[in-house]
mmCIF file with all atom_site columns, C-alpha atoms in Angstrom:
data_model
loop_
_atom_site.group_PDB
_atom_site.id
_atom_site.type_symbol
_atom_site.label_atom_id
_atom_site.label_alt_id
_atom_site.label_comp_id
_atom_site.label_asym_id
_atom_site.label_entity_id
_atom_site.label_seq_id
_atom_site.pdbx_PDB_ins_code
_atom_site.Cartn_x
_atom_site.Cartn_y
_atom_site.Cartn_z
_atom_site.occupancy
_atom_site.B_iso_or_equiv
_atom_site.pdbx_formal_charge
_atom_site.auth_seq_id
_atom_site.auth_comp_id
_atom_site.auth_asym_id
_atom_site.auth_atom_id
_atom_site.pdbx_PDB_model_num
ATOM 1   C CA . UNK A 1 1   ? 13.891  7.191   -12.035 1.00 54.00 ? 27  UNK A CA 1
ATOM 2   C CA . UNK A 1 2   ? 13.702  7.224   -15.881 1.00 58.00 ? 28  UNK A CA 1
ATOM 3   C CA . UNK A 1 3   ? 12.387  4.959   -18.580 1.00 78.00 ? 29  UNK A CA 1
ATOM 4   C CA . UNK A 1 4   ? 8.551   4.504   -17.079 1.00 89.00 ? 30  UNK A CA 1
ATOM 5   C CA . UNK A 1 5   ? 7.513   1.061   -18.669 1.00 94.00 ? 31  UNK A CA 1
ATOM 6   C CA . UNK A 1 6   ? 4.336   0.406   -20.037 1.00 96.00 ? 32  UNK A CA 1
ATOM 7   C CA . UNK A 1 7   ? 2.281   -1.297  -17.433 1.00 97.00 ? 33  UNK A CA 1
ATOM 8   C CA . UNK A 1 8   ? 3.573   1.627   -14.841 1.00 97.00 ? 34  UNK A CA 1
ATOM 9   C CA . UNK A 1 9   ? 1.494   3.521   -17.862 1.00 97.00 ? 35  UNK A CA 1
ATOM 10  C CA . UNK A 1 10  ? -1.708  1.908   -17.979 1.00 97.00 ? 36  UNK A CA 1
ATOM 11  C CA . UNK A 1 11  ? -1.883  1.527   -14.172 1.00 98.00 ? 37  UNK A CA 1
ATOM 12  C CA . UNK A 1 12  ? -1.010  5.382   -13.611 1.00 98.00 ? 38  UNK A CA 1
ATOM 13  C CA . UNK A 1 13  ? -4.076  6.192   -16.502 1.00 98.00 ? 39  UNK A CA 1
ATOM 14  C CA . UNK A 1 14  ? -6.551  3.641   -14.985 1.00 98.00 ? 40  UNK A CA 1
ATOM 15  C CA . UNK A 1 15  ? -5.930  5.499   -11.657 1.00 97.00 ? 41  UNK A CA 1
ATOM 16  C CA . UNK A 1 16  ? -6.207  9.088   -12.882 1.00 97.00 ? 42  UNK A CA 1
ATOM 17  C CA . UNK A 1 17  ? -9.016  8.360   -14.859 1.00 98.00 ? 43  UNK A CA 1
ATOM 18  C CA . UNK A 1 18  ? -11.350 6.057   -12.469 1.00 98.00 ? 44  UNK A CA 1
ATOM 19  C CA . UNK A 1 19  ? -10.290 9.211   -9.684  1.00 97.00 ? 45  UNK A CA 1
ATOM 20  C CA . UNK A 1 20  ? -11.167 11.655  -12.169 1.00 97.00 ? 46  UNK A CA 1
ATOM 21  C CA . UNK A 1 21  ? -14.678 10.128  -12.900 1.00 97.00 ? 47  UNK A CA 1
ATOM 22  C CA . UNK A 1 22  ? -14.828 9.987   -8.980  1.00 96.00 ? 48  UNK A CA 1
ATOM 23  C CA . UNK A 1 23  ? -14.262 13.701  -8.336  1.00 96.00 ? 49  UNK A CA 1
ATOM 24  C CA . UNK A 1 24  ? -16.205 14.951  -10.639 1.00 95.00 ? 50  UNK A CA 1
ATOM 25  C CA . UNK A 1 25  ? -19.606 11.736  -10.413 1.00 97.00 ? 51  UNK A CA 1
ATOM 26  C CA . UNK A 1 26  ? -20.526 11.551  -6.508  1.00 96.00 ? 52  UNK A CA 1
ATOM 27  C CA . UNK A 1 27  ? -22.780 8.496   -7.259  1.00 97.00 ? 53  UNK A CA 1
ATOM 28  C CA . UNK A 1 28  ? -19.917 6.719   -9.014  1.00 97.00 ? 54  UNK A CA 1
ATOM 29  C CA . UNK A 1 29  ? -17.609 7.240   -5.815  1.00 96.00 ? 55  UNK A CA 1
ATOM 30  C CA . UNK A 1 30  ? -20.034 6.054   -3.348  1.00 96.00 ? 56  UNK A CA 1
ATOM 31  C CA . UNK A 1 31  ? -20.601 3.051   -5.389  1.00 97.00 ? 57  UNK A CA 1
ATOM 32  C CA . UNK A 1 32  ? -17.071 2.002   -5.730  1.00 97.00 ? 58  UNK A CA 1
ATOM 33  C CA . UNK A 1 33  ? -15.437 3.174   -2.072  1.00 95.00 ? 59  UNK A CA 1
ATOM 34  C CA . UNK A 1 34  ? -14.415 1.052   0.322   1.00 95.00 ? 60  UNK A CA 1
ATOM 35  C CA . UNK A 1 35  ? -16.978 0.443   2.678   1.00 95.00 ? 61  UNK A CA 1
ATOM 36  C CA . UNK A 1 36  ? -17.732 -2.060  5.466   1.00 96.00 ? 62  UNK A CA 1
ATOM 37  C CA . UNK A 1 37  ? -21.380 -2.543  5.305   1.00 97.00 ? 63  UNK A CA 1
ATOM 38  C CA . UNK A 1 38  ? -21.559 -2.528  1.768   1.00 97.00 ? 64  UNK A CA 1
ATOM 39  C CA . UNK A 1 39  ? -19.047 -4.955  0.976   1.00 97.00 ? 65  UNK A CA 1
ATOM 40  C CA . UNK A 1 40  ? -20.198 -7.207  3.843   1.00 96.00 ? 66  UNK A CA 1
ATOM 41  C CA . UNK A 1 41  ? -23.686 -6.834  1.913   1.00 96.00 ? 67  UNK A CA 1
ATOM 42  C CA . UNK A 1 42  ? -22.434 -8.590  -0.796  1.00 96.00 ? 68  UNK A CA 1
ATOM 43  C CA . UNK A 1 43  ? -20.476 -5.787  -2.897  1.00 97.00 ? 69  UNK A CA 1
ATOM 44  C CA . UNK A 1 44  ? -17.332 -7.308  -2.946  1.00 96.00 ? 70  UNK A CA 1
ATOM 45  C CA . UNK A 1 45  ? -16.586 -5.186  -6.097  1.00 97.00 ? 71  UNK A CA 1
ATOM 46  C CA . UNK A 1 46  ? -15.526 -2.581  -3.866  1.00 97.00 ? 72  UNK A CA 1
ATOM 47  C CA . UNK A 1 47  ? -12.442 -4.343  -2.425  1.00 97.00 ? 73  UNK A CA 1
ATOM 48  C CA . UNK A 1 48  ? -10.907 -3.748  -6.050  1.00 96.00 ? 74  UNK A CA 1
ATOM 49  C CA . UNK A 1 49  ? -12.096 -0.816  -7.067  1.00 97.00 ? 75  UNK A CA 1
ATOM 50  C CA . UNK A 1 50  ? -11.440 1.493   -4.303  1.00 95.00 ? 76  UNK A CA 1
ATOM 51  C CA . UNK A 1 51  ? -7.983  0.892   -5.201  1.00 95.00 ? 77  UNK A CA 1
ATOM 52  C CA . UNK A 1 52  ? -8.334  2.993   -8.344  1.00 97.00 ? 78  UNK A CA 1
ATOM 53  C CA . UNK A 1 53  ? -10.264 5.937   -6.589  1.00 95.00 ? 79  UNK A CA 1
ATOM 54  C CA . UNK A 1 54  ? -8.904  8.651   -4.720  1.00 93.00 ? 80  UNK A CA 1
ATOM 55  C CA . UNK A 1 55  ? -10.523 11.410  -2.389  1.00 89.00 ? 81  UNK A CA 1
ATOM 56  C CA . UNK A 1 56  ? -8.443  14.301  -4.428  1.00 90.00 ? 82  UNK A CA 1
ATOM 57  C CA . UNK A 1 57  ? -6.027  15.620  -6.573  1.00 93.00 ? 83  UNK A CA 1
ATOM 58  C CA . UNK A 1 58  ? -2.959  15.572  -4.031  1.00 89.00 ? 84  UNK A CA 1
ATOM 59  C CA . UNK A 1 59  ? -3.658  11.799  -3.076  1.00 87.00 ? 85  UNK A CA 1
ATOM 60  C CA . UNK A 1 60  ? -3.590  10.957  -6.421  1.00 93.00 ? 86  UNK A CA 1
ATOM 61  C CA . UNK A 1 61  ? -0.480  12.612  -7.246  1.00 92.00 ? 87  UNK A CA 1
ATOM 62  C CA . UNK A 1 62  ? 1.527   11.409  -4.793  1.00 85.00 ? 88  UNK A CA 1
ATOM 63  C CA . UNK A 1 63  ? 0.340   7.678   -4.965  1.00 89.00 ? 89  UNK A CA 1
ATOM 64  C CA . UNK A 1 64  ? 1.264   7.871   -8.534  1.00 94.00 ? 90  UNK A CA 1
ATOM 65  C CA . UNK A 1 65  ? 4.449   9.273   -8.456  1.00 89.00 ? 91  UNK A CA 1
ATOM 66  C CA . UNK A 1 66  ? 5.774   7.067   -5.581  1.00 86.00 ? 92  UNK A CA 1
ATOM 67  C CA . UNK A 1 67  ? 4.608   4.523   -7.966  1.00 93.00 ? 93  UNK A CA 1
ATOM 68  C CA . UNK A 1 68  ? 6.457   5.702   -11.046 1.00 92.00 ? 94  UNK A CA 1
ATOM 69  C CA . UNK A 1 69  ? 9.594   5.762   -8.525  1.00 86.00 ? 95  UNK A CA 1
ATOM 70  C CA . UNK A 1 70  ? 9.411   2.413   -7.055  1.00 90.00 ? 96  UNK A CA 1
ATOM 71  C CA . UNK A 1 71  ? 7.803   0.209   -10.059 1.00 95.00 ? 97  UNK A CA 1
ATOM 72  C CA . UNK A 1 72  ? 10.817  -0.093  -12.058 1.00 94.00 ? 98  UNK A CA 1
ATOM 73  C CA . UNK A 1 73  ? 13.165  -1.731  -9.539  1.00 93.00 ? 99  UNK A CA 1
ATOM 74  C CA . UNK A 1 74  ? 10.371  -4.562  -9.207  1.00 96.00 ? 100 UNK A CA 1
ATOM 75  C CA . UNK A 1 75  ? 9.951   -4.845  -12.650 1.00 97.00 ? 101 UNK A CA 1
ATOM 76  C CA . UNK A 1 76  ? 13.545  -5.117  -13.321 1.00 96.00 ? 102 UNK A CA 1
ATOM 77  C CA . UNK A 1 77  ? 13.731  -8.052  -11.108 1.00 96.00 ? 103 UNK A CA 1
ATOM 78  C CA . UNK A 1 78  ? 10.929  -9.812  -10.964 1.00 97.00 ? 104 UNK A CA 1
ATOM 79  C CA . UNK A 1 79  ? 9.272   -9.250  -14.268 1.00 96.00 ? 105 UNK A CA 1
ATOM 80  C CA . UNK A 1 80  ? 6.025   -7.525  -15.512 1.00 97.00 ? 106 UNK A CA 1
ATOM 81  C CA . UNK A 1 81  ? 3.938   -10.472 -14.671 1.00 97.00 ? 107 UNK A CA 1
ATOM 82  C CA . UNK A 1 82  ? 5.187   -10.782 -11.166 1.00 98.00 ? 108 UNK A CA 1
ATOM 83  C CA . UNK A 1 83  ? 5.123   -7.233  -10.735 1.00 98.00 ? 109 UNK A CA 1
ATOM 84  C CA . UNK A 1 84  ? 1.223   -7.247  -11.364 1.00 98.00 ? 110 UNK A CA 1
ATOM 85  C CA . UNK A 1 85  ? 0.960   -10.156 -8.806  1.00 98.00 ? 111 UNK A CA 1
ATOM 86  C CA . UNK A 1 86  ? 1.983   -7.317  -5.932  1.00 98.00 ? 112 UNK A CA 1
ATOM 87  C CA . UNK A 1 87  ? 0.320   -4.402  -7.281  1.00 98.00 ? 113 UNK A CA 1
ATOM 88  C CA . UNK A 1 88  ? -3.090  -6.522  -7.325  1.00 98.00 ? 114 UNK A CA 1
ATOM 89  C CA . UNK A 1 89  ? -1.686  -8.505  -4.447  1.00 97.00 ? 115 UNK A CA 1
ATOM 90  C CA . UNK A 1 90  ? -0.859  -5.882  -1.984  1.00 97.00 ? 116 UNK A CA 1
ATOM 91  C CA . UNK A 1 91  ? -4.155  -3.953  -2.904  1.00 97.00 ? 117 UNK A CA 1
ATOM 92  C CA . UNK A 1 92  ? -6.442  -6.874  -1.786  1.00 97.00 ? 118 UNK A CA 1
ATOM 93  C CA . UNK A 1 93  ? -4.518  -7.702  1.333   1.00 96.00 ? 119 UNK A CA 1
ATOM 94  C CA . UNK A 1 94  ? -4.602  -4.057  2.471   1.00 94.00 ? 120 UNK A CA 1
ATOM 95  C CA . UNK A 1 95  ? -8.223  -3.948  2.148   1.00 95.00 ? 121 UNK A CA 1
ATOM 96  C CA . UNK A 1 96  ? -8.834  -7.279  3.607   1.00 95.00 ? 122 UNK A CA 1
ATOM 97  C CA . UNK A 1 97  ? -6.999  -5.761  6.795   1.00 92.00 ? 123 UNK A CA 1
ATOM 98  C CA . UNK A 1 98  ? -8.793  -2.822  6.695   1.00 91.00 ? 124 UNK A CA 1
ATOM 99  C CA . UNK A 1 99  ? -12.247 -5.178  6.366   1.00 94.00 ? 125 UNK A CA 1
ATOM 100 C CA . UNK A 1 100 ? -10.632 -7.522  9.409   1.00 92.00 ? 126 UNK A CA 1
ATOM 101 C CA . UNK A 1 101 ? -9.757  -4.069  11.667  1.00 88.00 ? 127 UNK A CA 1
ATOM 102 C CA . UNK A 1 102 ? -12.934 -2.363  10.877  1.00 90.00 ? 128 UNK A CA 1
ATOM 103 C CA . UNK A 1 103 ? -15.358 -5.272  10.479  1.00 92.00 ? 129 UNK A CA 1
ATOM 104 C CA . UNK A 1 104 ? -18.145 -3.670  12.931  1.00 93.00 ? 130 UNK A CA 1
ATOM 105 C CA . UNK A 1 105 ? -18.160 -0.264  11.830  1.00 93.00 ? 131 UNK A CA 1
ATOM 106 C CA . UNK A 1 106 ? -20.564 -0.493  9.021   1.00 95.00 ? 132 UNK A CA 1
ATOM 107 C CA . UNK A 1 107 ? -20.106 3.032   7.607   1.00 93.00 ? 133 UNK A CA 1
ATOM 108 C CA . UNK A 1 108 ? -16.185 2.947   7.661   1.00 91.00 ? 134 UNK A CA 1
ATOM 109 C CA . UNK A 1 109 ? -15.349 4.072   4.272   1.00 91.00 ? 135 UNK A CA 1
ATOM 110 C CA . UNK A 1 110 ? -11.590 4.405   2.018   1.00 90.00 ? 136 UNK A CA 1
ATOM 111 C CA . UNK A 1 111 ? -10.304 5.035   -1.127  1.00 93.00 ? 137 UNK A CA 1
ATOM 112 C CA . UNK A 1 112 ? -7.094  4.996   -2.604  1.00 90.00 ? 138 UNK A CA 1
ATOM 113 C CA . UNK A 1 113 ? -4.454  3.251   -4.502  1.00 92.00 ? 139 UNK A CA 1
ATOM 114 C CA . UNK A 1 114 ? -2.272  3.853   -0.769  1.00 88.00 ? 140 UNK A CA 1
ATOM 115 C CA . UNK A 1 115 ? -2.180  -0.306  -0.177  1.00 92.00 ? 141 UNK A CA 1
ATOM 116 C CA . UNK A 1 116 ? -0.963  -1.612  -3.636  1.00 96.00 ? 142 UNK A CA 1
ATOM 117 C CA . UNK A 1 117 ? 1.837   1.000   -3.884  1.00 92.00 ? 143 UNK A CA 1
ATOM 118 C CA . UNK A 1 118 ? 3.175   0.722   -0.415  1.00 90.00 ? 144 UNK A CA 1
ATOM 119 C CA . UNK A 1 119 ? 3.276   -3.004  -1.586  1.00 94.00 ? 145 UNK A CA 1
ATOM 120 C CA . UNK A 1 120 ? 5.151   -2.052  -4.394  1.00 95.00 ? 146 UNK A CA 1
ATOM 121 C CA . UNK A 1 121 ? 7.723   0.269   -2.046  1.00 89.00 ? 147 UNK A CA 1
ATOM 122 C CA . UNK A 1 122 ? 8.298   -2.528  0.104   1.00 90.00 ? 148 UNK A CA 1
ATOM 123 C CA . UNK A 1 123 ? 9.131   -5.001  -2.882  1.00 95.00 ? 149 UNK A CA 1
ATOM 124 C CA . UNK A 1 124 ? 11.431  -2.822  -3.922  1.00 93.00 ? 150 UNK A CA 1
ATOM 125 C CA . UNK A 1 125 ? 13.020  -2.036  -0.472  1.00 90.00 ? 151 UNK A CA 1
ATOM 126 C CA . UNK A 1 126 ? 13.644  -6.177  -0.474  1.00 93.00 ? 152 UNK A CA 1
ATOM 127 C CA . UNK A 1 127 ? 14.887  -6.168  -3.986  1.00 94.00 ? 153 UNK A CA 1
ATOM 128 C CA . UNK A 1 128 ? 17.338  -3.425  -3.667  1.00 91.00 ? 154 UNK A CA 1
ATOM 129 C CA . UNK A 1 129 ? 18.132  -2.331  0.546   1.00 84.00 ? 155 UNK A CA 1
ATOM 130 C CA . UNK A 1 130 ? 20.997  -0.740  -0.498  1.00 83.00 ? 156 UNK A CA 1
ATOM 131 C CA . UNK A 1 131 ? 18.583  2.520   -2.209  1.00 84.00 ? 157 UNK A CA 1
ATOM 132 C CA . UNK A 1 132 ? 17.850  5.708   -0.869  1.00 80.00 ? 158 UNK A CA 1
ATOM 133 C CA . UNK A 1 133 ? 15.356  8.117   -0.506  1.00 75.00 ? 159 UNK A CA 1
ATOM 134 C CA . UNK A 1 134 ? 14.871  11.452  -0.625  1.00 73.00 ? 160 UNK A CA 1
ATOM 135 C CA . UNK A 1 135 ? 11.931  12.937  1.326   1.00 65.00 ? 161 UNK A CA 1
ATOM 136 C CA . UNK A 1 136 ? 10.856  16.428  1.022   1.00 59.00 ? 162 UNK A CA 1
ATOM 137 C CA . UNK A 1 137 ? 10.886  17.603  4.173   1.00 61.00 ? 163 UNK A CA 1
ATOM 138 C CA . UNK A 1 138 ? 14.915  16.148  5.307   1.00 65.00 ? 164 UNK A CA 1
ATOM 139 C CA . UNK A 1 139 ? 17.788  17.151  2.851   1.00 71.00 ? 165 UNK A CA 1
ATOM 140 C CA . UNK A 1 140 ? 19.565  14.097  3.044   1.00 77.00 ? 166 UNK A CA 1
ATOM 141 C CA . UNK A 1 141 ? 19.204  11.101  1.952   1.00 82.00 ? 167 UNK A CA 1
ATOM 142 C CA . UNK A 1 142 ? 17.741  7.940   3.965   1.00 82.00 ? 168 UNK A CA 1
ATOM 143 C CA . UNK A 1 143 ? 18.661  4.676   3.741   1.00 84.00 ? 169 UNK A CA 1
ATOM 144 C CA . UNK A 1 144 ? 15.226  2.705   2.202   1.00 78.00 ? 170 UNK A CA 1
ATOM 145 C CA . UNK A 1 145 ? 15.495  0.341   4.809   1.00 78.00 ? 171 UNK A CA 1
ATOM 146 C CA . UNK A 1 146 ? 15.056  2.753   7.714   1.00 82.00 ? 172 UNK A CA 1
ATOM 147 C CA . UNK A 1 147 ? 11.810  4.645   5.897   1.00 78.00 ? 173 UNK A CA 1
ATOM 148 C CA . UNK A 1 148 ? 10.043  0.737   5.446   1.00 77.00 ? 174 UNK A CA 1
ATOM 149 C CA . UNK A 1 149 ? 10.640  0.074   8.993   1.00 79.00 ? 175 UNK A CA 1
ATOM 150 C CA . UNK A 1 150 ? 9.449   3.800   10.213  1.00 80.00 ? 176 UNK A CA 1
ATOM 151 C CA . UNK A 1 151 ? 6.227   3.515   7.734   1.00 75.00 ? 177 UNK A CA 1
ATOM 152 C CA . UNK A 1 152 ? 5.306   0.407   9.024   1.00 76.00 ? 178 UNK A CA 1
ATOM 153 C CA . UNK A 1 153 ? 5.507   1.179   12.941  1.00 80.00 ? 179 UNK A CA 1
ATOM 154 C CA . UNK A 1 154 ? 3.992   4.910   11.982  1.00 75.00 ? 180 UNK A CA 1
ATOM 155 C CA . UNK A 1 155 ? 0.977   3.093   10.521  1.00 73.00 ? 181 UNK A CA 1
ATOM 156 C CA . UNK A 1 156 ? 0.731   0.753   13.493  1.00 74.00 ? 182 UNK A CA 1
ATOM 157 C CA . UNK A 1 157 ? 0.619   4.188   15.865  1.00 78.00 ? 183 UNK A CA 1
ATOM 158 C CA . UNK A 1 158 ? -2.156  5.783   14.090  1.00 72.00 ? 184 UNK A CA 1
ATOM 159 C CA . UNK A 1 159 ? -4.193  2.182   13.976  1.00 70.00 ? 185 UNK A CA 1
ATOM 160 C CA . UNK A 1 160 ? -3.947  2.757   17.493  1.00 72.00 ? 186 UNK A CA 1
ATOM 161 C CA . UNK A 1 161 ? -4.674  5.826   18.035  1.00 71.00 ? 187 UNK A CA 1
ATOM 162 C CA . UNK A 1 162 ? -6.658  6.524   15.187  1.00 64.00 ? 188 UNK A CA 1
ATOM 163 C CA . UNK A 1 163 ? -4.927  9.979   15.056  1.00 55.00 ? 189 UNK A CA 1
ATOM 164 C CA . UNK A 1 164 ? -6.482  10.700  11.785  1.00 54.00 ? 190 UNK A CA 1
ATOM 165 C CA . UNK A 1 165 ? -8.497  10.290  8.378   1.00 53.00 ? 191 UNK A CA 1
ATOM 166 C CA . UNK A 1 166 ? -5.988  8.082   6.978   1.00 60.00 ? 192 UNK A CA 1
ATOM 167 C CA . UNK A 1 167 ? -6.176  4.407   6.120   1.00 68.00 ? 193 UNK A CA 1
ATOM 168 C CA . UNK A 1 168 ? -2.759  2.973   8.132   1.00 73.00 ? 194 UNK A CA 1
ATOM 169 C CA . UNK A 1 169 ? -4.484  -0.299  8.029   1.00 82.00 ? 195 UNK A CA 1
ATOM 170 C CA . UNK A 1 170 ? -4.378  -0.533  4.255   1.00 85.00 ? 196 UNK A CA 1
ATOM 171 C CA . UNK A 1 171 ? -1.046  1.126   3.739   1.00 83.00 ? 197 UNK A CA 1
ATOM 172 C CA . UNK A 1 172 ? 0.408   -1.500  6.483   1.00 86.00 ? 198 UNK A CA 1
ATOM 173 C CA . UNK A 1 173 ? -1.602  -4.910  4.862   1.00 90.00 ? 199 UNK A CA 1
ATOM 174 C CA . UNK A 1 174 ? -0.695  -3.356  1.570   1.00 93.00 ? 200 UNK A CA 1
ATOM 175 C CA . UNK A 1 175 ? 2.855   -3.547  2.653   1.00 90.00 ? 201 UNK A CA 1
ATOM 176 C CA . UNK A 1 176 ? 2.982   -6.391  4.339   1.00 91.00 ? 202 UNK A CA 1
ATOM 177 C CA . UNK A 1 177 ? 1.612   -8.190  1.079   1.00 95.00 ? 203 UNK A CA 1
ATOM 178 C CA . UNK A 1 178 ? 4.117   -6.864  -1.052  1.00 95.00 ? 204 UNK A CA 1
ATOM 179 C CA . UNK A 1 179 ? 6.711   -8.121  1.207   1.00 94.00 ? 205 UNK A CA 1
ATOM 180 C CA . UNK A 1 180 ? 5.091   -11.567 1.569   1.00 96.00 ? 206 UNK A CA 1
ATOM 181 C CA . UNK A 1 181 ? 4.630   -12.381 -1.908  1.00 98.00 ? 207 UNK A CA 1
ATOM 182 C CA . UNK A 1 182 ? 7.909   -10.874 -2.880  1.00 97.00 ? 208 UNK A CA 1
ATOM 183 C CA . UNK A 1 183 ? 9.541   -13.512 -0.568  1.00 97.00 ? 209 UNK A CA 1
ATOM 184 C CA . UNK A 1 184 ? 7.671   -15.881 -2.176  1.00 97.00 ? 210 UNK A CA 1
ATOM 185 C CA . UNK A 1 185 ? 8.316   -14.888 -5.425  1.00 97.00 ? 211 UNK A CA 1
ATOM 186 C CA . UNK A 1 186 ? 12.208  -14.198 -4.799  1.00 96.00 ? 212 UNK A CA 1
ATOM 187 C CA . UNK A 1 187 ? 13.010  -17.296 -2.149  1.00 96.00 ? 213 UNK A CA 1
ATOM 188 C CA . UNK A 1 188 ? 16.581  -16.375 -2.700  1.00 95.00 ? 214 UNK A CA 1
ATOM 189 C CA . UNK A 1 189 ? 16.256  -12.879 -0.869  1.00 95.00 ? 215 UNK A CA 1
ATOM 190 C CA . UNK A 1 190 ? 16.648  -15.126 2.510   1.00 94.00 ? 216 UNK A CA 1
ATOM 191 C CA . UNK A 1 191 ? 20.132  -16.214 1.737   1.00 93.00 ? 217 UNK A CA 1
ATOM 192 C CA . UNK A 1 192 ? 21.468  -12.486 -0.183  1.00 91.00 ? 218 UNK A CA 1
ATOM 193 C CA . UNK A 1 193 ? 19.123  -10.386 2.183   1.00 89.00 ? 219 UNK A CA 1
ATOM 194 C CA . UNK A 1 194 ? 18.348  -11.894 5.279   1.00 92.00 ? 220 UNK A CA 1
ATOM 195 C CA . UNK A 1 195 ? 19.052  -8.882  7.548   1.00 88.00 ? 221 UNK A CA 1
ATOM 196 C CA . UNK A 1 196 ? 16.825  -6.422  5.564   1.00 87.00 ? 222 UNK A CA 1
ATOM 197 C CA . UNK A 1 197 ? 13.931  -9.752  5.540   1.00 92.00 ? 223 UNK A CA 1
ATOM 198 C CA . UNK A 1 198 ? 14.728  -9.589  9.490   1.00 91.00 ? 224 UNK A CA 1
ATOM 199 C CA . UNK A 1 199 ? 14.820  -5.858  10.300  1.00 87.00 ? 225 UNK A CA 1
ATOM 200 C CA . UNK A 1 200 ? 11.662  -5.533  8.412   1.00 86.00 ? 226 UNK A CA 1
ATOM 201 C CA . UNK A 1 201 ? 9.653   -8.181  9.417   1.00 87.00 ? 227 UNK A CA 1
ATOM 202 C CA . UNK A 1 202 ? 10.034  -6.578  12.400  1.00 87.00 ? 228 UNK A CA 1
ATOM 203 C CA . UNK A 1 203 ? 6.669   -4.017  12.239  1.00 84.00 ? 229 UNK A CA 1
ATOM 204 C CA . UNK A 1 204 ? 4.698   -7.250  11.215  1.00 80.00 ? 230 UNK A CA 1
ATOM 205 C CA . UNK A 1 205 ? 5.525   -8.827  14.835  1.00 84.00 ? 231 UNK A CA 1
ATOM 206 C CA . UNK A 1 206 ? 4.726   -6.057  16.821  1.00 85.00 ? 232 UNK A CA 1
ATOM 207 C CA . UNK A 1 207 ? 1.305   -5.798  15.111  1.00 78.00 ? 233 UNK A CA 1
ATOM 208 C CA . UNK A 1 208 ? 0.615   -9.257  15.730  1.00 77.00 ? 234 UNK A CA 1
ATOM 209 C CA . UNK A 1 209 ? 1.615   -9.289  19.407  1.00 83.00 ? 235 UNK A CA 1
ATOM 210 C CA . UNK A 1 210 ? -0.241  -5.729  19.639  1.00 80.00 ? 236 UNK A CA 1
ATOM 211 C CA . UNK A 1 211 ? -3.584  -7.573  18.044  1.00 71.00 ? 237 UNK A CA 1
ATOM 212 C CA . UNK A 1 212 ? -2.687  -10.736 20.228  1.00 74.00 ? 238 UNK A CA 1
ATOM 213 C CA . UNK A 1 213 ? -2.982  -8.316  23.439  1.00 80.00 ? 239 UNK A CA 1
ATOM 214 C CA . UNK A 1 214 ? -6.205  -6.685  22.779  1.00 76.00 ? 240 UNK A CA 1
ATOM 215 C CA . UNK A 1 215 ? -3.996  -2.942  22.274  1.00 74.00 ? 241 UNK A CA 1
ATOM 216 C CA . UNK A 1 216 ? -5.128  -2.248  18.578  1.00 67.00 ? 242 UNK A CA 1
#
């Protein structure tokens, strides 16, 4: 952490602001959730801007600030532009997994900016394996690589089990996408990083085979 660039900025304000105008407007949250029957109605509006809503303060918070740590690092690499690729990116292909998983439950609703920043984590993860992290609840530090991994089979177990009220679909499309386009935008990470493009393309399998099988 340190020197927050300027896009990080304007994408933390547009966030906080749209969510702020959503707590406080209940018409102007249902009209720009995420929701099934709505945006299968023809309100594809929604796919983009339930990214910039959030369902309270705490959400919020913590989506921005694991932005504000991880942007930098993708920035740094791969450039301002590119990094706007993934944010956007990794926002549309977690909702467009959430659409696919969810497609006939009509009244399944989400907000959140969850998708486009777990993109962001997991471009960053790529970029740089060799980072740690420092989560609140374990005093040590853990090695990026092993959190990715974890996050992405966590969200697979509570697709499955549907073990609560939060979107695992979008957080896992919204990493996947950031690790798909990063590898696209960064060919070279196959020849400097191919264990970490292994080890964490690992998740992405098991869903597949999981959805292949008829067990999510």
């Amino acid at each position: 952490m340190g020197k927050i660039d300027l896009i990080t900025i304007i994408i933390i304000a547009a966030n906080a602001l749209i969510s702020y105008k959503g707590f406080n407007d209940f018409s102007f949250f249902e009209t720009y959730k995420f929701n099934v029957g709505r945006i299968k109605s023809g309100e594809q509006i929604r796919m983009f801007s339930s990214g910039f809503l959030h369902g309270d303060m705490q959400h919020l918070l913590f989506n921005m600030f694991s932005l504000y740590v991880f942007s930098g690092i993708v920035i740094n690499y791969l450039s301002v532009f590119n990094f706007i690729v993934i944010y956007l990116g990794s926002l549309m292909i977690g909702n467009l997994l959430s659409l696919y998983f969810h497609k006939n439950e009509p009244y399944y609703s989400a907000v959140g900016a969850s998708g486009a920043v777990s993109g962001i984590i997991y471009s960053a993860i790529l970029l740089q394996p060799g980072m740690s992290l420092y989560l609140f609840f374990i005093p040590i530090p853990i090695p990026a690589y092993i959190f990715g991994i974890g996050y992405l089979l966590y969200s697979i177990y509570g697709m499955k089990n549907r073990m609560d009220n939060i979107g695992h679909d979008a957080h896992f499309g919204g990493a996947v996408g950031g690790y798909v386009i990063t590898l696209l935008m960064a060919p070279w990470l196959f020849k400097t990083n191919m264990l970490m493009v292994v080890l964490l393309a690992i998740p992405v399998v098991l869903l597949l085979v999981l959805k292949k099988l008829g067990k999510l």
